[in-house]
């Protein structure tokens, strides 16, 4: 059994850093509220999906290095820590993949400094965040493309799960100079092959909604989102640092990393 103090402790997790889905994942509202009615609305039609307030997800910009400095200062001031789900490869429009530290060197340096200061844990949030094959990640003219902005669908070959997780690990551990142990499956989508590949790539913790849905996996500890406040970089890009600071100032014990929650659970089990 976990101690009451541990049960109250929550992790804070910020996903989608470095994920090109913020550029390519574009879909629109398909129902529109008019008083009590929800009317069908062609929100995915041509350019409508790019226009606020019809636009639902992307495009939005990557957090800047200056914003990262402000995030680190806010965490330090609150005595809090945070896990950052980084997608290790940026998918260009032509389908080529650029490693995060090469695409965003200033942001990567700020994040690494945050790890070195003990304020951040970097988690593996996939290699592409999307399906590369057949250009499925690209925006369409007449429909949204949300399903293809999940990386680890069960219908993709087992090799791809292994290859993407290994590439992501190599990039993230290369620029941090330390082990990355937490896996955050993009969009909560994964299969048995994904988890086997994660364990083989050296990952030990899986953090998402109901990560234990397929039963236990040797070598992996699951951290369900009920122990985690999960956000997207989009929340800070759109909502600003004010909302982030307010979250850190909420009553309760300060936030920790997903890794800390998982380690405490492992300790309690032993
Ligand atoms: Zn994501």
mmCIF file of C-alpha atoms and ligand atoms in Angstrom:
data_model
loop_
_atom_site.group_PDB
_atom_site.id
_atom_site.type_symbol
_atom_site.label_atom_id
_atom_site.label_comp_id
_atom_site.label_asym_id
_atom_site.label_seq_id
_atom_site.Cartn_x
_atom_site.Cartn_y
_atom_site.Cartn_z
ATOM 1 C CA UNK A 1 0.000 0.000 0.000
ATOM 2 C CA UNK A 2 1.181 3.504 -0.720
ATOM 3 C CA UNK A 3 1.421 6.046 2.078
ATOM 4 C CA UNK A 4 -1.254 8.772 2.321
ATOM 5 C CA UNK A 5 1.388 11.397 1.479
ATOM 6 C CA UNK A 6 2.323 9.543 -1.671
ATOM 7 C CA UNK A 7 -1.329 9.088 -2.632
ATOM 8 C CA UNK A 8 -1.822 12.866 -2.547
ATOM 9 C CA UNK A 9 1.241 13.635 -4.607
ATOM 10 C CA UNK A 10 0.578 14.422 -8.237
ATOM 11 C CA UNK A 11 2.892 14.639 -11.180
ATOM 12 C CA UNK A 12 2.735 17.445 -13.729
ATOM 13 C CA UNK A 13 3.263 16.501 -17.371
ATOM 14 C CA UNK A 14 3.526 18.740 -20.434
ATOM 15 C CA UNK A 15 3.303 16.918 -23.770
ATOM 16 C CA UNK A 16 3.898 17.634 -27.450
ATOM 17 C CA UNK A 17 7.134 19.576 -27.121
ATOM 18 C CA UNK A 18 8.918 19.214 -30.477
ATOM 19 C CA UNK A 19 5.919 17.472 -32.078
ATOM 20 C CA UNK A 20 5.182 18.633 -35.612
ATOM 21 C CA UNK A 21 1.548 17.665 -35.100
ATOM 22 C CA UNK A 22 1.181 21.270 -33.925
ATOM 23 C CA UNK A 23 1.727 22.187 -37.597
ATOM 24 C CA UNK A 24 0.082 19.299 -39.389
ATOM 25 C CA UNK A 25 -2.794 18.243 -37.168
ATOM 26 C CA UNK A 26 -5.622 20.347 -38.443
ATOM 27 C CA UNK A 27 -9.267 19.522 -38.044
ATOM 28 C CA UNK A 28 -12.404 21.516 -37.594
ATOM 29 C CA UNK A 29 -15.600 21.509 -35.592
ATOM 30 C CA UNK A 30 -18.216 19.239 -37.091
ATOM 31 C CA UNK A 31 -21.068 20.368 -34.811
ATOM 32 C CA UNK A 32 -21.778 23.967 -34.005
ATOM 33 C CA UNK A 33 -23.750 25.145 -30.945
ATOM 34 C CA UNK A 34 -26.746 27.347 -31.635
ATOM 35 C CA UNK A 35 -28.680 27.749 -28.403
ATOM 36 C CA UNK A 36 -29.775 24.247 -27.362
ATOM 37 C CA UNK A 37 -29.043 22.778 -30.805
ATOM 38 C CA UNK A 38 -25.863 21.210 -32.081
ATOM 39 C CA UNK A 39 -26.062 21.612 -35.839
ATOM 40 C CA UNK A 40 -23.894 19.752 -38.292
ATOM 41 C CA UNK A 41 -21.263 22.126 -39.587
ATOM 42 C CA UNK A 42 -18.799 21.554 -42.417
ATOM 43 C CA UNK A 43 -15.834 22.518 -40.227
ATOM 44 C CA UNK A 44 -13.461 20.302 -42.150
ATOM 45 C CA UNK A 45 -14.315 21.936 -45.464
ATOM 46 C CA UNK A 46 -11.290 23.494 -47.181
ATOM 47 C CA UNK A 47 -9.906 26.517 -45.370
ATOM 48 C CA UNK A 48 -12.611 26.695 -42.680
ATOM 49 C CA UNK A 49 -10.628 24.354 -40.456
ATOM 50 C CA UNK A 50 -7.806 26.897 -40.314
ATOM 51 C CA UNK A 51 -9.951 29.764 -39.048
ATOM 52 C CA UNK A 52 -10.638 30.458 -35.383
ATOM 53 C CA UNK A 53 -12.986 29.595 -33.706
ATOM 54 C CA UNK A 54 -13.587 26.647 -36.035
ATOM 55 C CA UNK A 55 -9.959 25.546 -35.839
ATOM 56 C CA UNK A 56 -9.543 23.006 -33.039
ATOM 57 C CA UNK A 57 -5.879 22.068 -32.671
ATOM 58 C CA UNK A 58 -3.146 23.318 -34.959
ATOM 59 C CA UNK A 59 -1.270 25.122 -36.219
ATOM 60 C CA UNK A 60 0.378 26.803 -33.223
ATOM 61 C CA UNK A 61 4.033 27.680 -32.566
ATOM 62 C CA UNK A 62 6.668 25.783 -30.584
ATOM 63 C CA UNK A 63 7.411 27.219 -27.119
ATOM 64 C CA UNK A 64 10.443 29.532 -27.344
ATOM 65 C CA UNK A 65 13.628 29.279 -25.253
ATOM 66 C CA UNK A 66 12.519 32.438 -23.397
ATOM 67 C CA UNK A 67 9.210 30.779 -22.532
ATOM 68 C CA UNK A 68 11.138 27.756 -21.268
ATOM 69 C CA UNK A 69 13.230 30.041 -19.027
ATOM 70 C CA UNK A 70 10.001 31.447 -17.599
ATOM 71 C CA UNK A 71 8.601 27.924 -17.080
ATOM 72 C CA UNK A 72 11.765 26.907 -15.199
ATOM 73 C CA UNK A 73 11.601 30.039 -13.044
ATOM 74 C CA UNK A 74 7.939 29.329 -12.217
ATOM 75 C CA UNK A 75 8.708 25.725 -11.261
ATOM 76 C CA UNK A 76 11.651 26.780 -9.097
ATOM 77 C CA UNK A 77 9.556 29.465 -7.363
ATOM 78 C CA UNK A 78 6.796 26.932 -6.598
ATOM 79 C CA UNK A 79 9.199 24.206 -5.454
ATOM 80 C CA UNK A 80 7.679 22.031 -8.192
ATOM 81 C CA UNK A 81 8.994 19.724 -10.892
ATOM 82 C CA UNK A 82 7.542 18.606 -14.204
ATOM 83 C CA UNK A 83 7.840 15.852 -16.786
ATOM 84 C CA UNK A 84 8.117 17.067 -20.375
ATOM 85 C CA UNK A 85 6.975 14.689 -23.116
ATOM 86 C CA UNK A 86 9.312 15.483 -26.004
ATOM 87 C CA UNK A 87 8.684 14.127 -29.484
ATOM 88 C CA UNK A 88 12.247 13.475 -30.607
ATOM 89 C CA UNK A 89 11.827 14.081 -34.327
ATOM 90 C CA UNK A 90 10.200 17.024 -36.130
ATOM 91 C CA UNK A 91 8.341 15.917 -39.255
ATOM 92 C CA UNK A 92 8.804 18.344 -42.138
ATOM 93 C CA UNK A 93 6.096 18.767 -44.771
ATOM 94 C CA UNK A 94 8.071 16.528 -47.162
ATOM 95 C CA UNK A 95 8.042 13.702 -44.575
ATOM 96 C CA UNK A 96 11.718 14.031 -43.574
ATOM 97 C CA UNK A 97 12.435 13.907 -39.823
ATOM 98 C CA UNK A 98 14.803 16.354 -38.065
ATOM 99 C CA UNK A 99 16.042 15.550 -34.527
ATOM 100 C CA UNK A 100 14.600 17.895 -31.880
ATOM 101 C CA UNK A 101 17.970 19.357 -30.760
ATOM 102 C CA UNK A 102 18.819 20.249 -34.375
ATOM 103 C CA UNK A 103 15.396 21.711 -35.174
ATOM 104 C CA UNK A 104 15.109 23.652 -31.892
ATOM 105 C CA UNK A 105 18.659 24.060 -30.476
ATOM 106 C CA UNK A 106 17.828 26.948 -28.111
ATOM 107 C CA UNK A 107 14.787 25.166 -26.675
ATOM 108 C CA UNK A 108 16.765 21.920 -26.329
ATOM 109 C CA UNK A 109 19.497 23.750 -24.402
ATOM 110 C CA UNK A 110 16.939 25.351 -22.071
ATOM 111 C CA UNK A 111 15.257 21.991 -21.427
ATOM 112 C CA UNK A 112 18.597 20.299 -20.780
ATOM 113 C CA UNK A 113 19.453 23.046 -18.280
ATOM 114 C CA UNK A 114 16.098 22.398 -16.602
ATOM 115 C CA UNK A 115 16.943 18.699 -16.300
ATOM 116 C CA UNK A 116 20.356 19.545 -14.869
ATOM 117 C CA UNK A 117 18.743 21.858 -12.305
ATOM 118 C CA UNK A 118 16.431 19.007 -11.224
ATOM 119 C CA UNK A 119 13.308 20.878 -12.390
ATOM 120 C CA UNK A 120 12.432 18.728 -15.406
ATOM 121 C CA UNK A 121 12.254 15.103 -16.397
ATOM 122 C CA UNK A 122 12.302 14.508 -20.160
ATOM 123 C CA UNK A 123 9.993 11.692 -21.284
ATOM 124 C CA UNK A 124 9.869 9.937 -24.643
ATOM 125 C CA UNK A 125 6.751 11.166 -26.477
ATOM 126 C CA UNK A 126 7.534 9.230 -29.641
ATOM 127 C CA UNK A 127 9.678 9.876 -32.678
ATOM 128 C CA UNK A 128 7.140 11.488 -35.026
ATOM 129 C CA UNK A 129 3.810 11.712 -33.092
ATOM 130 C CA UNK A 130 2.152 10.805 -36.404
ATOM 131 C CA UNK A 131 1.941 8.246 -39.192
ATOM 132 C CA UNK A 132 4.532 9.049 -41.864
ATOM 133 C CA UNK A 133 3.501 6.403 -44.345
ATOM 134 C CA UNK A 134 1.747 7.641 -47.491
ATOM 135 C CA UNK A 135 1.857 11.216 -46.170
ATOM 136 C CA UNK A 136 -1.095 10.431 -43.915
ATOM 137 C CA UNK A 137 -0.005 13.149 -41.463
ATOM 138 C CA UNK A 138 -0.622 15.921 -43.966
ATOM 139 C CA UNK A 139 -3.643 18.189 -43.752
ATOM 140 C CA UNK A 140 -6.448 17.248 -46.120
ATOM 141 C CA UNK A 141 -8.799 19.353 -48.148
ATOM 142 C CA UNK A 142 -12.102 17.808 -47.095
ATOM 143 C CA UNK A 143 -11.499 16.057 -43.774
ATOM 144 C CA UNK A 144 -9.566 16.308 -40.531
ATOM 145 C CA UNK A 145 -6.473 14.146 -40.041
ATOM 146 C CA UNK A 146 -6.534 13.510 -36.308
ATOM 147 C CA UNK A 147 -6.251 9.674 -36.353
ATOM 148 C CA UNK A 148 -2.937 9.942 -38.203
ATOM 149 C CA UNK A 149 -1.497 12.166 -35.500
ATOM 150 C CA UNK A 150 -1.123 9.159 -33.266
ATOM 151 C CA UNK A 151 2.139 7.298 -33.769
ATOM 152 C CA UNK A 152 1.764 3.786 -32.342
ATOM 153 C CA UNK A 153 -1.372 2.326 -33.903
ATOM 154 C CA UNK A 154 -1.693 -1.446 -33.527
ATOM 155 C CA UNK A 155 -2.072 -1.814 -37.321
ATOM 156 C CA UNK A 156 1.463 -0.552 -37.905
ATOM 157 C CA UNK A 157 4.195 -3.230 -38.171
ATOM 158 C CA UNK A 158 5.987 -4.324 -34.962
ATOM 159 C CA UNK A 159 9.302 -3.212 -36.497
ATOM 160 C CA UNK A 160 8.071 0.342 -36.747
ATOM 161 C CA UNK A 161 7.224 0.460 -33.038
ATOM 162 C CA UNK A 162 10.731 -0.770 -32.199
ATOM 163 C CA UNK A 163 12.451 1.505 -34.702
ATOM 164 C CA UNK A 164 10.613 4.677 -33.656
ATOM 165 C CA UNK A 165 11.082 4.131 -29.930
ATOM 166 C CA UNK A 166 14.782 3.348 -30.355
ATOM 167 C CA UNK A 167 15.366 6.411 -32.560
ATOM 168 C CA UNK A 168 13.566 8.632 -30.084
ATOM 169 C CA UNK A 169 15.580 7.221 -27.170
ATOM 170 C CA UNK A 170 18.864 7.746 -29.044
ATOM 171 C CA UNK A 171 18.054 11.379 -29.819
ATOM 172 C CA UNK A 172 16.805 12.282 -26.331
ATOM 173 C CA UNK A 173 19.493 10.440 -24.382
ATOM 174 C CA UNK A 174 22.126 11.817 -26.778
ATOM 175 C CA UNK A 175 21.326 15.455 -26.101
ATOM 176 C CA UNK A 176 20.626 15.005 -22.387
ATOM 177 C CA UNK A 177 23.584 12.740 -21.674
ATOM 178 C CA UNK A 178 21.432 10.673 -19.332
ATOM 179 C CA UNK A 179 18.858 7.866 -19.382
ATOM 180 C CA UNK A 180 15.262 8.541 -20.386
ATOM 181 C CA UNK A 181 12.951 6.125 -18.542
ATOM 182 C CA UNK A 182 9.395 7.407 -19.010
ATOM 183 C CA UNK A 183 7.278 6.788 -22.107
ATOM 184 C CA UNK A 184 4.203 8.863 -22.909
ATOM 185 C CA UNK A 185 2.368 7.291 -25.880
ATOM 186 C CA UNK A 186 1.097 10.040 -28.201
ATOM 187 C CA UNK A 187 -2.692 10.359 -27.874
ATOM 188 C CA UNK A 188 -2.889 7.360 -25.481
ATOM 189 C CA UNK A 189 -2.641 5.044 -28.497
ATOM 190 C CA UNK A 190 -0.435 1.943 -28.265
ATOM 191 C CA UNK A 191 -0.519 -1.843 -28.547
ATOM 192 C CA UNK A 192 1.290 -4.818 -27.063
ATOM 193 C CA UNK A 193 4.101 -4.414 -29.610
ATOM 194 C CA UNK A 194 4.613 -0.809 -28.503
ATOM 195 C CA UNK A 195 5.058 -1.758 -24.852
ATOM 196 C CA UNK A 196 7.440 -4.602 -25.674
ATOM 197 C CA UNK A 197 9.448 -2.187 -27.808
ATOM 198 C CA UNK A 198 9.423 0.388 -25.008
ATOM 199 C CA UNK A 199 10.837 -2.088 -22.483
ATOM 200 C CA UNK A 200 13.458 -3.221 -25.030
ATOM 201 C CA UNK A 201 14.508 0.404 -25.598
ATOM 202 C CA UNK A 202 15.213 0.863 -21.877
ATOM 203 C CA UNK A 203 11.997 2.630 -20.949
ATOM 204 C CA UNK A 204 10.608 1.635 -17.529
ATOM 205 C CA UNK A 205 7.535 3.766 -16.897
ATOM 206 C CA UNK A 206 4.449 4.335 -19.055
ATOM 207 C CA UNK A 207 2.389 7.452 -18.384
ATOM 208 C CA UNK A 208 -0.996 7.993 -20.060
ATOM 209 C CA UNK A 209 -4.715 7.226 -19.669
ATOM 210 C CA UNK A 210 -5.118 3.633 -18.479
ATOM 211 C CA UNK A 211 -1.651 2.398 -19.492
ATOM 212 C CA UNK A 212 -2.319 -1.022 -17.909
ATOM 213 C CA UNK A 213 -5.288 -1.753 -20.203
ATOM 214 C CA UNK A 214 -3.535 -4.771 -21.770
ATOM 215 C CA UNK A 215 -2.344 -6.281 -18.484
ATOM 216 C CA UNK A 216 1.115 -6.231 -16.902
ATOM 217 C CA UNK A 217 4.287 -6.100 -19.010
ATOM 218 C CA UNK A 218 7.622 -7.318 -17.627
ATOM 219 C CA UNK A 219 9.953 -4.412 -16.887
ATOM 220 C CA UNK A 220 7.290 -1.677 -17.063
ATOM 221 C CA UNK A 221 5.518 0.268 -14.313
ATOM 222 C CA UNK A 222 2.286 2.011 -15.308
ATOM 223 C CA UNK A 223 1.375 5.482 -14.052
ATOM 224 C CA UNK A 224 -2.247 6.241 -14.833
ATOM 225 C CA UNK A 225 -3.302 9.815 -15.513
ATOM 226 C CA UNK A 226 -5.299 9.888 -12.260
ATOM 227 C CA UNK A 227 -1.956 10.611 -10.571
ATOM 228 C CA UNK A 228 -0.969 13.173 -13.188
ATOM 229 C CA UNK A 229 -2.074 16.621 -14.277
ATOM 230 C CA UNK A 230 -1.410 16.420 -17.989
ATOM 231 C CA UNK A 231 -1.224 19.422 -20.264
ATOM 232 C CA UNK A 232 -0.031 20.209 -23.762
ATOM 233 C CA UNK A 233 2.465 22.870 -24.777
ATOM 234 C CA UNK A 234 -0.523 24.351 -26.615
ATOM 235 C CA UNK A 235 -2.075 25.242 -23.238
ATOM 236 C CA UNK A 236 0.882 27.524 -22.452
ATOM 237 C CA UNK A 237 1.179 28.868 -26.006
ATOM 238 C CA UNK A 238 -2.513 29.799 -25.966
ATOM 239 C CA UNK A 239 -3.125 30.387 -22.246
ATOM 240 C CA UNK A 240 0.176 32.008 -21.324
ATOM 241 C CA UNK A 241 2.431 31.684 -18.320
ATOM 242 C CA UNK A 242 -0.187 33.278 -16.077
ATOM 243 C CA UNK A 243 -2.374 30.165 -16.242
ATOM 244 C CA UNK A 244 0.661 27.948 -15.709
ATOM 245 C CA UNK A 245 1.738 29.875 -12.596
ATOM 246 C CA UNK A 246 -1.830 29.711 -11.268
ATOM 247 C CA UNK A 247 -1.787 25.922 -11.686
ATOM 248 C CA UNK A 248 1.481 25.704 -9.747
ATOM 249 C CA UNK A 249 -0.010 27.852 -7.001
ATOM 250 C CA UNK A 250 -3.002 25.556 -6.411
ATOM 251 C CA UNK A 251 -3.322 24.172 -2.886
ATOM 252 C CA UNK A 252 -1.820 20.754 -2.226
ATOM 253 C CA UNK A 253 1.708 19.481 -2.287
ATOM 254 C CA UNK A 254 3.875 20.763 -5.140
ATOM 255 C CA UNK A 255 3.951 18.761 -8.343
ATOM 256 C CA UNK A 256 6.625 16.131 -8.933
ATOM 257 C CA UNK A 257 7.744 14.237 -12.046
ATOM 258 C CA UNK A 258 6.132 11.072 -13.390
ATOM 259 C CA UNK A 259 9.387 9.293 -12.676
ATOM 260 C CA UNK A 260 9.188 10.195 -8.994
ATOM 261 C CA UNK A 261 5.635 8.805 -8.739
ATOM 262 C CA UNK A 262 6.711 5.593 -10.504
ATOM 263 C CA UNK A 263 9.804 5.169 -8.334
ATOM 264 C CA UNK A 264 7.726 5.616 -5.180
ATOM 265 C CA UNK A 265 5.297 2.949 -6.413
ATOM 266 C CA UNK A 266 8.130 0.568 -7.185
ATOM 267 C CA UNK A 267 9.515 1.193 -3.704
ATOM 268 C CA UNK A 268 6.091 0.539 -2.126
ATOM 269 C CA UNK A 269 5.776 -2.734 -4.014
ATOM 270 C CA UNK A 270 9.129 -4.082 -2.859
HETATM 271 ZN ZN1 LIG B 1 0.977 14.274 -27.831
#
